[in-house]
XYZ file of C-alpha atoms in Angstrom:
323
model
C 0.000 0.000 0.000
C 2.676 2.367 0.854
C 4.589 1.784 -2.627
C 1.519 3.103 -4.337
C 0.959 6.013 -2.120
C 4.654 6.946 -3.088
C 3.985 6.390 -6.437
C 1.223 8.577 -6.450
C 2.836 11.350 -4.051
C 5.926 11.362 -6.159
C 3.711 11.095 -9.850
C 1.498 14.071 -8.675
C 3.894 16.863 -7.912
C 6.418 15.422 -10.578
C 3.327 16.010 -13.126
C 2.729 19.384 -11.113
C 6.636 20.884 -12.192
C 6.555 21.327 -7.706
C 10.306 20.994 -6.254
C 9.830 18.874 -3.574
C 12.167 16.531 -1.236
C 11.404 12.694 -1.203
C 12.712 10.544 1.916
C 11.948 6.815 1.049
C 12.866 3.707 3.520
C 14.724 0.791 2.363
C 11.707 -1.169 2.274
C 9.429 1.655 1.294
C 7.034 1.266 4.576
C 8.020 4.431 5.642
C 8.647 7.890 3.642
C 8.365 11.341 3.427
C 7.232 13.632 0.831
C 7.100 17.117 0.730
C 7.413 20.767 -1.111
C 10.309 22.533 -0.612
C 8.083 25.368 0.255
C 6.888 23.416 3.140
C 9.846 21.751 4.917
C 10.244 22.405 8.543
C 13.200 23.583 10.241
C 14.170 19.971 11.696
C 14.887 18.722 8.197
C 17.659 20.010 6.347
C 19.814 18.731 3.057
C 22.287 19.446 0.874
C 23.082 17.265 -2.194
C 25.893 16.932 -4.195
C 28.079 19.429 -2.089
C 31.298 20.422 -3.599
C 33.262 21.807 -0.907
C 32.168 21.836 2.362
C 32.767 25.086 4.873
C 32.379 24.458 8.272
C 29.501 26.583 10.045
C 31.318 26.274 13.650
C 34.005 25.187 15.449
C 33.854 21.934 16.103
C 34.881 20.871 19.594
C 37.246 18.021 19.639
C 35.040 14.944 18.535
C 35.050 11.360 20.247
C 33.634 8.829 18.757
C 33.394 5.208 21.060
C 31.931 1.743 18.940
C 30.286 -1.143 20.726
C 29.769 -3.307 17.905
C 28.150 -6.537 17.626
C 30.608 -9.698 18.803
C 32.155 -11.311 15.661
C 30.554 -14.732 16.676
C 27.339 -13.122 15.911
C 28.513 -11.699 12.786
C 30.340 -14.860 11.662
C 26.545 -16.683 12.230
C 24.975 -14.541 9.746
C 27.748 -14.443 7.205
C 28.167 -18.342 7.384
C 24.506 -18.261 6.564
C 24.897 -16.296 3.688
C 28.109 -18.336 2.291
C 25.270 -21.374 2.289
C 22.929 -18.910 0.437
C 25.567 -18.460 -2.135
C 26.799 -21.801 -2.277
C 23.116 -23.358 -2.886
C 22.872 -20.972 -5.553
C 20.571 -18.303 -4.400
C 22.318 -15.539 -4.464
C 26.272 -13.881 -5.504
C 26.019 -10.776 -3.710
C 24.475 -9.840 -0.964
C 24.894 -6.296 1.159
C 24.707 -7.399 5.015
C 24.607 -4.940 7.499
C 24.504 -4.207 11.063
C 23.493 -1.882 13.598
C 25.970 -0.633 16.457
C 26.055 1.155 19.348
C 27.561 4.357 19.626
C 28.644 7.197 22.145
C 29.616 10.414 21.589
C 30.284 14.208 22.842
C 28.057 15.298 19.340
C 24.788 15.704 18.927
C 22.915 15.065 15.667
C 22.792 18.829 14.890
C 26.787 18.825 15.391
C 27.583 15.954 13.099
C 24.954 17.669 10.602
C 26.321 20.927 10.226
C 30.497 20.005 10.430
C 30.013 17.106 8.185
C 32.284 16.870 4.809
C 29.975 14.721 2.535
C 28.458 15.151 -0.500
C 25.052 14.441 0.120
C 23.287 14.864 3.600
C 20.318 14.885 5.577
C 19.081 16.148 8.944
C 15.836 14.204 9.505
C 14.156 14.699 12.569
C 10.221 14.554 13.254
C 7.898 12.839 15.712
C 8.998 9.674 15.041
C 12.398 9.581 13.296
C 15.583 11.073 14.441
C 18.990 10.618 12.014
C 21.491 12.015 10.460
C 22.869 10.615 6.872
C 26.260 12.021 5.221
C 26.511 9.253 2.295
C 29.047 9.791 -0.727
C 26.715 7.716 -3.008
C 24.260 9.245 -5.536
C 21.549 6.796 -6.588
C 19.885 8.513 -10.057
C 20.669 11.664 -11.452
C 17.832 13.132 -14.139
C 18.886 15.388 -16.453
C 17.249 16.681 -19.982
C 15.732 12.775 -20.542
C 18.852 11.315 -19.731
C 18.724 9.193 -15.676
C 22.166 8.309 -15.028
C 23.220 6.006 -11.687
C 26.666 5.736 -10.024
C 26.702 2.152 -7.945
C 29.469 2.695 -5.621
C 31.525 -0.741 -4.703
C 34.824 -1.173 -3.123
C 37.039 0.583 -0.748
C 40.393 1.075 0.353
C 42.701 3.377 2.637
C 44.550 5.581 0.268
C 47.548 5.745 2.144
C 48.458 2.096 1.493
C 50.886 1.411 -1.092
C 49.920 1.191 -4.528
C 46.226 1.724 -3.473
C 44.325 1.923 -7.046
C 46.090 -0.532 -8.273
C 45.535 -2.502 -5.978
C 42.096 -2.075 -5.494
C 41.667 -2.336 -9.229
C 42.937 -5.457 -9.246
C 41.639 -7.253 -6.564
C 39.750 -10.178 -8.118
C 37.058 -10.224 -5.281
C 36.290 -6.580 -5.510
C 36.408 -7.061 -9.536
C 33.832 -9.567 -9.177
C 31.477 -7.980 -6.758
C 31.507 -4.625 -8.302
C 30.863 -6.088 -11.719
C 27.777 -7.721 -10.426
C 26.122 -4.727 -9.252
C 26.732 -2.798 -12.323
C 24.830 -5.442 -14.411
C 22.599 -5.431 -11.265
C 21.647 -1.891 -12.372
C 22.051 -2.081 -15.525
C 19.110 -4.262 -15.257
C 17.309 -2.329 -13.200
C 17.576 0.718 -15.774
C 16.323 -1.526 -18.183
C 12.655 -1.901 -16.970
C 12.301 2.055 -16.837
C 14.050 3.728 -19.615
C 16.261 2.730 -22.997
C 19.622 2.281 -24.412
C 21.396 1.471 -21.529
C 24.972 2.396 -21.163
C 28.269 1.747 -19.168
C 29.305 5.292 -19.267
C 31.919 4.688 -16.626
C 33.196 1.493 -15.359
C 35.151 1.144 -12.379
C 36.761 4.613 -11.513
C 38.407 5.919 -8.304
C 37.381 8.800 -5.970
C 38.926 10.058 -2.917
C 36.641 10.641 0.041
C 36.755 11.474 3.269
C 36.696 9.300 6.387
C 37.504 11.118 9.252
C 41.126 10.761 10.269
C 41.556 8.971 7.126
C 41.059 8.989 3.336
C 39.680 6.146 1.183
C 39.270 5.203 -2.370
C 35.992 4.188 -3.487
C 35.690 2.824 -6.883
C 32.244 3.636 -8.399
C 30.613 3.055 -12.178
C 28.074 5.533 -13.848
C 25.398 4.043 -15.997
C 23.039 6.039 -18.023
C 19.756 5.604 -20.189
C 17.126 7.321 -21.885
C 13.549 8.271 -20.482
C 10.391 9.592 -22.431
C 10.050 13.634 -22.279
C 7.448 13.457 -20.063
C 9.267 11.429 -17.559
C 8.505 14.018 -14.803
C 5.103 12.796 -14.474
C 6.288 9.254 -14.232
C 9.057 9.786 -10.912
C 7.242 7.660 -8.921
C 6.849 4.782 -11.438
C 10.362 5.237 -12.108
C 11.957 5.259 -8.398
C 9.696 2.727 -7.409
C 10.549 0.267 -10.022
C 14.215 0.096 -8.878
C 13.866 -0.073 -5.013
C 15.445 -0.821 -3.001
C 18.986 0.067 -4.499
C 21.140 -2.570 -6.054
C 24.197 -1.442 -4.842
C 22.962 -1.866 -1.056
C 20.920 -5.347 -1.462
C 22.751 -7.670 -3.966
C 21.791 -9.632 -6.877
C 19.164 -11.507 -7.872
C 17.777 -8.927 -6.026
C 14.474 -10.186 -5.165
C 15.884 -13.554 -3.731
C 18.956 -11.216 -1.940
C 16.012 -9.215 -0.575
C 14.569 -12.407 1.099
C 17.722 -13.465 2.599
C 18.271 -10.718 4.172
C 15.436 -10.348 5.775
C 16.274 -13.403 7.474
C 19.826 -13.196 8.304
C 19.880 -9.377 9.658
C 18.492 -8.842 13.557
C 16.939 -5.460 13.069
C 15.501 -3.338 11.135
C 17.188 -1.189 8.498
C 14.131 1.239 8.400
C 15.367 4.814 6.684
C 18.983 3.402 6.591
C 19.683 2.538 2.462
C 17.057 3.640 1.518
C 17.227 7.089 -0.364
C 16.914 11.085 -0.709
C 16.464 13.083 -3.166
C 15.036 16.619 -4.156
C 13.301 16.982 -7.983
C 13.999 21.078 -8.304
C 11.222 21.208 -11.204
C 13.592 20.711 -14.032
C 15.667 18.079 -12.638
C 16.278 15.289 -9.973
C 18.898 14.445 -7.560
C 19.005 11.471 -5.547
C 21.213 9.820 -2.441
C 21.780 6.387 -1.631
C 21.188 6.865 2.380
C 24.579 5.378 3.910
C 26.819 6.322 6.634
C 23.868 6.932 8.863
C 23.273 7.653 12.428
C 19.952 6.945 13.917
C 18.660 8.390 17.449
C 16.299 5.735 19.091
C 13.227 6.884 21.546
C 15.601 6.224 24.483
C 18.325 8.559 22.958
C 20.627 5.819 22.214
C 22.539 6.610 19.021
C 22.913 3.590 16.570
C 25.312 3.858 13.714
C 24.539 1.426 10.717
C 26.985 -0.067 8.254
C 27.613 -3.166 6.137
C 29.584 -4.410 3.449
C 29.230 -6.775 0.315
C 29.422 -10.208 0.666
C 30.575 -12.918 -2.479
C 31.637 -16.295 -2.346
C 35.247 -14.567 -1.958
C 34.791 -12.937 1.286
C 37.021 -13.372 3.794
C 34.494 -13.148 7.389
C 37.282 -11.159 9.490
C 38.080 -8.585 6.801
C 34.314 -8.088 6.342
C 33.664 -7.650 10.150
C 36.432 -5.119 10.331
C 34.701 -3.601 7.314
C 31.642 -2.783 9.000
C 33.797 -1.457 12.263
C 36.074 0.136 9.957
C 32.833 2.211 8.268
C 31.661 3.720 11.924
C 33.320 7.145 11.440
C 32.361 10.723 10.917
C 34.481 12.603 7.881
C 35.108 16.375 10.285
């Protein structure tokens, strides 16, 4: 029921030329869709930042992880190496939730953030901040164009790219989801395109910086296609890039294997501006529950390759804020 009600949200002031933000959960139960007219002060965005200036001084930041125990990571990741091995799946995105502390509120993190996309999301209900690198879709002039973002390494090792670049593992996974959305372009537009495969960008990961290797992927839409956002995002929901492929099978496994709910967390923002659309795969997320404990959820892909204490320190390894 929900999926329709987006669909019809999103089709109506699409067909209407209103700018408007869209806020859609993973499994599209939950979202929120509004003018930009109308947006209350307790949600703010920015998307597709280029530089980032700081609006205050940050105090020194602390940041403390109580992550799950690897024997109940190691459970669900054995689970999913039968998954792969009976066939069901080759990739699948499995994430976790984990308990953080720090001297920061929500507000902090928001405005001292360096990320390209991110939202401040706070109502009655939901309280979270997002700062994700990852675009989902881009619309421009008939043209949607998606940017699946797979692998990741600390740029101050040696060799790096290369190295990332030729890891067979990371090859194989990030080849997957590219077809994986290549696919998924396929159902809503035409002449699908590998624009970009497999290039390199520097982000920023606190007291770190990482290379992330990312494809773009383009295709053609009908002229009208403004009246049709809703059929469009809707049709290729939940991302690839954060569920695996097959992706309805992936989908199923997951729901079994991960002990929470991912709720708002990979699921994705975006703002249409009336001409165009802009969009945000929601990662590197922070959630505020109702008893103010902060949660910070992460994950990583997971092939027939995977090696389960690299991927455990993975998901640790992702529970930072980029100051």
């Amino acid at each position: 029921m929900s999926k329709e009600l987006i669909k019809e949200k999103l089709n109506k002031f699409g067909f209407e030329k209103e700018p408007f933000l869209f806020v859609i959960s993973y499994d599209l139960s939950e979202f929120y869709i509004e003018k930009l007219s109308n947006l209350p002060n307790s949600i703010k965005f920015e998307l597709n930042s280029k530089e980032h200036i700081k609006n205050k001084k940050i105090k020194k930041s602390k940041l403390e992880k109580f992550p799950i125990s690897f024997e109940e990571y190691k459970k669900s990741f054995d689970y999913i190496q039968e998954q792969i091995k009976s066939g069901n799946s080759y990739l699948l995105n499995l994430t976790a939730k984990t308990k953080i502390e720090t001297n920061l509120s929500l507000d902090d993190i928001y405005e001292n953030i360096d990320a390209k996309f991110k939202l401040r999301f706070q109502n009655n209900k939901d309280d979270f901040v997002c700062f994700s690198p990852e675009r989902f879709v881009e619309i421009k002039k008939n043209k949607i164009s998606t940017y699946p973002m797979k692998g990741t390494i600390d740029a101050t090792i040696t060799n790096a790219q290369a190295r990332i670049l030729g890891d067979i593992k990371e090859m194989a996974e990030h080849t997957m989801v590219v077809d994986l959305l290549r696919n998924d372009l396929g159902i809503i537009a035409s002449k699908v395109r590998v624009n970009k495969f497999r290039y390199c960008e520097k982000i920023n990961a606190g007291d770190k910086k990482l290379l992330q290797i990312s494809s773009k992927i383009s295709a053609n839409l009908q002229d009208n296609w403004n009246e049709k956002i809703g059929d469009i995002l809707t049709s290729i929901l939940p991302a690839g890039s954060i569920t695996g492929t097959p992706k309805k099978k992936t989908v199923e496994i997951l729901q079994k294997v991960e002990n929470y709910n991912r709720e708002f967390y990979t699921g994705v923002f975006g703002v249409f501006d009336g001409v165009n659309l802009d969009s945000s795969v929601m990662i590197r997320f922070i959630q505020k529950e109702q008893n103010g404990e902060l949660f910070y959820k992460s994950g990583g892909g997971i092939t027939c390759d995977s090696n389960v204490n690299l991927e455990y320190q993975e998901l640790i390894d992702k529970i930072y804020l980029p100051f």
